[in-house]
Short mmCIF file of N, CA and C in Angstrom, two decimals:
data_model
loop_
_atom_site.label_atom_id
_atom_site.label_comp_id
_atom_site.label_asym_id
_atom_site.label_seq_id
_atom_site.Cartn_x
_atom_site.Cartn_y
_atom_site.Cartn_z
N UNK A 1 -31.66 -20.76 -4.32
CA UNK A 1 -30.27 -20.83 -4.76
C UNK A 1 -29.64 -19.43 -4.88
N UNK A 2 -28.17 -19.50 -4.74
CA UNK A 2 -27.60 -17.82 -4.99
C UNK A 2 -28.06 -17.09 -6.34
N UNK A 3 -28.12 -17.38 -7.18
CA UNK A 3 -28.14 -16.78 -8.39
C UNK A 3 -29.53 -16.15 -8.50
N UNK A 4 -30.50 -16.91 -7.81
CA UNK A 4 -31.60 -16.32 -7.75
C UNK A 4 -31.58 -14.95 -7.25
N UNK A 5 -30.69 -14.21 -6.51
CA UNK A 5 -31.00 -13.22 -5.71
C UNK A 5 -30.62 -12.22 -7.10
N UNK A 6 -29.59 -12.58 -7.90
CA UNK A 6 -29.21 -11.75 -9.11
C UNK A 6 -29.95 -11.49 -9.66
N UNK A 7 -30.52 -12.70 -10.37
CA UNK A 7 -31.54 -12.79 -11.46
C UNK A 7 -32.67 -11.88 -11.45
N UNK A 8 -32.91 -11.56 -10.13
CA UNK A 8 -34.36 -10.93 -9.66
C UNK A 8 -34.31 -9.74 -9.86
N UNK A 9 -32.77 -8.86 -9.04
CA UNK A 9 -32.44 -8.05 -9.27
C UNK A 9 -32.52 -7.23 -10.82
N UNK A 10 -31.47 -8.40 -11.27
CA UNK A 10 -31.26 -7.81 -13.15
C UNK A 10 -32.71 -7.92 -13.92
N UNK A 11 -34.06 -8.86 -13.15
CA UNK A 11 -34.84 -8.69 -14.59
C UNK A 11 -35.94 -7.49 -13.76
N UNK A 12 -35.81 -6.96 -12.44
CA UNK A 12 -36.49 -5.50 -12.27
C UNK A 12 -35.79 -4.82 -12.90
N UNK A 13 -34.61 -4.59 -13.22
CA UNK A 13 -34.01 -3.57 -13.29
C UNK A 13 -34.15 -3.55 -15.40
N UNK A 14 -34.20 -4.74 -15.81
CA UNK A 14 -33.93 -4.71 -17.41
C UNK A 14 -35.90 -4.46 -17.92
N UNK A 15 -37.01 -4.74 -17.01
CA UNK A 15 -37.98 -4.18 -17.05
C UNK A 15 -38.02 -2.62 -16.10
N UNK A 16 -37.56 -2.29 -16.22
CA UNK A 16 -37.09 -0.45 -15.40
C UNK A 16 -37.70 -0.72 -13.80
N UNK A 17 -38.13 -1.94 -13.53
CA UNK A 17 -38.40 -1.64 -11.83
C UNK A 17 -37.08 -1.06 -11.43
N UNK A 18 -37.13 0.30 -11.22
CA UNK A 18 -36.41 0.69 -10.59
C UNK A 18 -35.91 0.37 -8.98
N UNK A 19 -37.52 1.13 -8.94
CA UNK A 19 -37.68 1.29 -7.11
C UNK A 19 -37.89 -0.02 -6.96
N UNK A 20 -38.44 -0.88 -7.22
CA UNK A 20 -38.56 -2.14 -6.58
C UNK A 20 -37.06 -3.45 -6.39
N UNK A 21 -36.13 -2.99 -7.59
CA UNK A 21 -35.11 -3.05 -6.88
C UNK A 21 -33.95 -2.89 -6.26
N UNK A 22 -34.31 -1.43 -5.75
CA UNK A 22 -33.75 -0.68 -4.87
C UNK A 22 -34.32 -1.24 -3.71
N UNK A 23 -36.03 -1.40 -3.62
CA UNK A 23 -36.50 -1.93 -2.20
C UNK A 23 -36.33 -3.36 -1.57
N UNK A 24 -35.55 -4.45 -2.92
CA UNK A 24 -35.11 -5.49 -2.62
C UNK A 24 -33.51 -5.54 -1.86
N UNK A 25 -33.11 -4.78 -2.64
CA UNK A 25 -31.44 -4.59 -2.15
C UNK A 25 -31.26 -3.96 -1.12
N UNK A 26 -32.57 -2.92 -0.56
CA UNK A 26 -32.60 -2.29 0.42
C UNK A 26 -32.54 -3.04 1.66
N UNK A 27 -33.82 -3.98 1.28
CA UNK A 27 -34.58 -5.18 2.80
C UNK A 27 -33.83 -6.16 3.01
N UNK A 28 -33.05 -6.90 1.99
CA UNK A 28 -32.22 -7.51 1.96
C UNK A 28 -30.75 -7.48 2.25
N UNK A 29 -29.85 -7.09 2.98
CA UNK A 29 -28.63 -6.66 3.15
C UNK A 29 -28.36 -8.07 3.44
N UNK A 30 -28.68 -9.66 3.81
CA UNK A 30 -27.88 -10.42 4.68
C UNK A 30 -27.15 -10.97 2.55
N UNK A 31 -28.03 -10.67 1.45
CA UNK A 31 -27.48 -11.74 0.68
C UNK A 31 -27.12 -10.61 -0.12
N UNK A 32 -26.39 -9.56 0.35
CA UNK A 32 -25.05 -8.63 -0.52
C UNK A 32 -24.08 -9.17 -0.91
N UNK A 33 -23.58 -10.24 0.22
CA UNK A 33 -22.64 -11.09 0.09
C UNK A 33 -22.34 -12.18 -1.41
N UNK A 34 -23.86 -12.22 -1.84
CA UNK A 34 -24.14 -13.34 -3.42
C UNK A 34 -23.57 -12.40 -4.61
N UNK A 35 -24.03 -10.74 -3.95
CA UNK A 35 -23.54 -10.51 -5.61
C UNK A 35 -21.85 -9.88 -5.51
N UNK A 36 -21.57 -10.26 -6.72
CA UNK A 36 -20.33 -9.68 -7.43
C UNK A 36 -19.71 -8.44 -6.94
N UNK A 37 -18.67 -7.97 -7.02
CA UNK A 37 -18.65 -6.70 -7.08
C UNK A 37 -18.77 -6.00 -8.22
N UNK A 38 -18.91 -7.07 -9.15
CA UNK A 38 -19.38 -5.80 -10.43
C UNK A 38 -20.52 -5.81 -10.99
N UNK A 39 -21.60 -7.01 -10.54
CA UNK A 39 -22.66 -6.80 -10.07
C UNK A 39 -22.92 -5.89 -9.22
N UNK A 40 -23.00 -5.47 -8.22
CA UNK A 40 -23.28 -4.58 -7.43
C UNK A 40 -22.80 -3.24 -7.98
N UNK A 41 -21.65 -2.57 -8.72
CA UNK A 41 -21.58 -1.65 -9.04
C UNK A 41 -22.65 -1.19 -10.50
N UNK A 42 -22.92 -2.40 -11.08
CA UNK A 42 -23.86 -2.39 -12.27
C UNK A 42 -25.88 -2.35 -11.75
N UNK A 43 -25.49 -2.97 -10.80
CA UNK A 43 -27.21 -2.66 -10.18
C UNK A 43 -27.29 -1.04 -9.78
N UNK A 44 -26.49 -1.11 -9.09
CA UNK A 44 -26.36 0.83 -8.65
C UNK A 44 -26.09 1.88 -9.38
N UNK A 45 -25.44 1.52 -10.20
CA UNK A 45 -25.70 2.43 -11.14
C UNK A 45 -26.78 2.35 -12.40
N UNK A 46 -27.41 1.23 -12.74
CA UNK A 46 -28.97 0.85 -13.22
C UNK A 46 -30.07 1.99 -12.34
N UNK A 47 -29.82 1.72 -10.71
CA UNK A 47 -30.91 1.72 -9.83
C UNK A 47 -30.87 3.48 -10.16
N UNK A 48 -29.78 4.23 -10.02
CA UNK A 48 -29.55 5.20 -10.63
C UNK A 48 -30.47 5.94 -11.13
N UNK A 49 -30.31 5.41 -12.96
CA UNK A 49 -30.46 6.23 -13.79
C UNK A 49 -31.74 7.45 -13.97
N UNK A 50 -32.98 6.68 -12.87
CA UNK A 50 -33.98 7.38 -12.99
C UNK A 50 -34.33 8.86 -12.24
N UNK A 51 -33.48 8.93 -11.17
CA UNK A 51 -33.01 9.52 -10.23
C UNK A 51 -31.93 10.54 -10.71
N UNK A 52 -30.91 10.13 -11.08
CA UNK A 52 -29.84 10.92 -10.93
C UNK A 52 -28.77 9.83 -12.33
N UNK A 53 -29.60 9.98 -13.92
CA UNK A 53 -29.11 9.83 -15.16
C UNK A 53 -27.27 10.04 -15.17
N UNK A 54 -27.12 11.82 -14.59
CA UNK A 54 -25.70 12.15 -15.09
C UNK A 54 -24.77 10.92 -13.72
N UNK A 55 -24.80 10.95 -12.59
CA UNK A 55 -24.17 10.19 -12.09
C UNK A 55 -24.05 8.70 -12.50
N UNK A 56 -25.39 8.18 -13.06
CA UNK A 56 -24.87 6.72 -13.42
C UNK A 56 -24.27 6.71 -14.45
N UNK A 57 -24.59 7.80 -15.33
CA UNK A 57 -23.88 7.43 -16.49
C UNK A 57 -21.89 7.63 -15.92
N UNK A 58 -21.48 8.48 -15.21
CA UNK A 58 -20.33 8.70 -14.61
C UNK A 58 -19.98 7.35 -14.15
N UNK A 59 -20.60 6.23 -13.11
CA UNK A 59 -20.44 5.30 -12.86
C UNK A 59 -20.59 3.85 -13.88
N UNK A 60 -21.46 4.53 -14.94
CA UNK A 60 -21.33 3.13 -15.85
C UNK A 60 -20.20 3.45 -16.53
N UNK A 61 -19.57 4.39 -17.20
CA UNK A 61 -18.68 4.79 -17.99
C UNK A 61 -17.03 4.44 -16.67
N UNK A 62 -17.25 4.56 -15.71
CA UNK A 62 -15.90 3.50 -15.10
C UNK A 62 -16.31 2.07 -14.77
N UNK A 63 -17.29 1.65 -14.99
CA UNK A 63 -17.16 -0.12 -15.04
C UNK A 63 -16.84 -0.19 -16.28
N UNK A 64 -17.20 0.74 -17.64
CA UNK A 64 -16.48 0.58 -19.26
C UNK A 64 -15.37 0.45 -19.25
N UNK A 65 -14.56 1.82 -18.53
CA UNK A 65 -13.26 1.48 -18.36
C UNK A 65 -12.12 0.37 -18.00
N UNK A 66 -13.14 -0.09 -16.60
CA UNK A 66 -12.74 -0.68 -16.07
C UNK A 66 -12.10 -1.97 -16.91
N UNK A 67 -13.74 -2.52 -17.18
CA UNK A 67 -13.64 -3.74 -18.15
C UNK A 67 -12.60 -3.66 -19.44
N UNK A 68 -12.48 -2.55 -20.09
CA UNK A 68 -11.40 -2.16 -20.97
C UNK A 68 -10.04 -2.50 -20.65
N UNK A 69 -9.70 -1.91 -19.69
CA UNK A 69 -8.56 -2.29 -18.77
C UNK A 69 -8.58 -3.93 -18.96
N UNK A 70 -9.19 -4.36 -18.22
CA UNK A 70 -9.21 -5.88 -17.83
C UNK A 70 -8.95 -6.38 -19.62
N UNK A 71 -9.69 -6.24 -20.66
CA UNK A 71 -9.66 -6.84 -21.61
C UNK A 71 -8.55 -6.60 -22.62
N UNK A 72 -8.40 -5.67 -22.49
CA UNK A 72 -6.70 -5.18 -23.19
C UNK A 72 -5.46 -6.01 -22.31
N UNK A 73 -5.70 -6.01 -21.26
CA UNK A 73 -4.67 -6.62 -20.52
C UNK A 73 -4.90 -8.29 -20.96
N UNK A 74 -5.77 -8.57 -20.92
CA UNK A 74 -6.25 -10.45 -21.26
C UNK A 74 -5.49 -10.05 -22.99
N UNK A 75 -5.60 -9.39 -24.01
CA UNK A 75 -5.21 -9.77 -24.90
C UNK A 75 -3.88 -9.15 -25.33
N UNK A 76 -3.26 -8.77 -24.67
CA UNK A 76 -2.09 -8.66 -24.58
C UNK A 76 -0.94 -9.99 -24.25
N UNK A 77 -1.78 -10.50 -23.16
CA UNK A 77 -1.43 -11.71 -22.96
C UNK A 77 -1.30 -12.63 -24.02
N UNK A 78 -2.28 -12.79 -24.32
CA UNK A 78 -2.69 -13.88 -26.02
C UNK A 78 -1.77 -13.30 -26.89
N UNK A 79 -1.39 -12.24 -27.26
CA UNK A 79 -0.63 -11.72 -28.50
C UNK A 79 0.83 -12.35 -27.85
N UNK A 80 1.28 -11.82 -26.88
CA UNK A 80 2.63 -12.03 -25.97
C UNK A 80 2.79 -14.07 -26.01
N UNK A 81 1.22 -14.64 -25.98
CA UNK A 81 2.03 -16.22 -25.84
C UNK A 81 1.81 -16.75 -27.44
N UNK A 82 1.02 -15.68 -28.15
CA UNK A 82 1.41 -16.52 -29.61
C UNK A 82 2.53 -15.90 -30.44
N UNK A 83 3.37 -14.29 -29.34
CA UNK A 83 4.35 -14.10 -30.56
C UNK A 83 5.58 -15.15 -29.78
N UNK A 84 5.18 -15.78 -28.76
CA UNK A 84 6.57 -16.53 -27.56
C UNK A 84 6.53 -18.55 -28.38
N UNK A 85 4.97 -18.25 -28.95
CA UNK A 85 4.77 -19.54 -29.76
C UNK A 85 4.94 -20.65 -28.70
N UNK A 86 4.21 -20.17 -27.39
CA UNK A 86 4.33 -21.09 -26.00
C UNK A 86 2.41 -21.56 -25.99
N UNK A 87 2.53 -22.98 -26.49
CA UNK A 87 0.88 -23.16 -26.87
C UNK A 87 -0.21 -23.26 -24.92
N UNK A 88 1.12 -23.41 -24.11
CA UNK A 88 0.31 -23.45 -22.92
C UNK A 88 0.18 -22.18 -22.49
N UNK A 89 1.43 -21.17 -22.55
CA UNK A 89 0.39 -19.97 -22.12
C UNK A 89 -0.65 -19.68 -23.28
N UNK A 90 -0.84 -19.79 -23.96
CA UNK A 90 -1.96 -19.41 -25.34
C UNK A 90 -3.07 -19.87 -24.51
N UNK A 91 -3.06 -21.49 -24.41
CA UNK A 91 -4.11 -21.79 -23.57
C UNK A 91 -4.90 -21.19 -22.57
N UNK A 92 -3.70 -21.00 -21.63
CA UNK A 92 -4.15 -20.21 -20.66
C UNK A 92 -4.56 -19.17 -20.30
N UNK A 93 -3.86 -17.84 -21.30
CA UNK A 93 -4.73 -16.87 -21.60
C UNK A 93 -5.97 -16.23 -22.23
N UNK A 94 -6.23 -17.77 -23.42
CA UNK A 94 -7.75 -17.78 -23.94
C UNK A 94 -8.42 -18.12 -22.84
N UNK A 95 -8.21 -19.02 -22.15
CA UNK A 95 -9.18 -19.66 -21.10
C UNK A 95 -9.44 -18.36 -19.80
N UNK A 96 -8.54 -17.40 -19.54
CA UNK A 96 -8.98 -16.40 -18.77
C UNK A 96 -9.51 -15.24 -19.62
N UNK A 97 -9.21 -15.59 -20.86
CA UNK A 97 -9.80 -14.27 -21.58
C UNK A 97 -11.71 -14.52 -21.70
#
């Protein structure tokens, strides 16, 4: 199944196989396509750290951002449909938040 290709990835990488999955993501190019793009920016900069610490940390610190961005913007939304007292956008912005 797809998720499997993640899973494998994230539990070398959360037991520090580094290199091993670097050598999966390496041999594997046809199922790049399964992961995320922010999966993929979070494996690479994992695969990183052992190698070259100051760059991942440079690259984990803009997926922080990133996600910051994204989450300030989701609750901006929510503040904006409960000060409009519109219960469907409320809905709708919890449900993407």
């Amino acid at each position: 199944p797809p998720p499997t290709f993640t899973n494998l990835l994230m539990l070398y990488c959360k037991y520090a196989y580094h290199g091993l999955a670097a050598d999966i993501l390496a041999e594997n190019p046809q199922y790049h396509a399964l992961l995320s793009p922010e999966v993929k920016d979070f494996l690479n900069a994992t695969i990183m750290v052992p190698d070259n610490p100051a760059e991942a940390y440079r690259r984990f610190d803009d997926l922080t951002k990133k996600h910051i961005k994204d989450l300030r913007t989701y609750t901006k939304r929510i503040q904006d449909a409960r000060m409009s007292r519109d219960n469907t956008k409320l809905r709708e912005a919890l449900k993407t938040y």
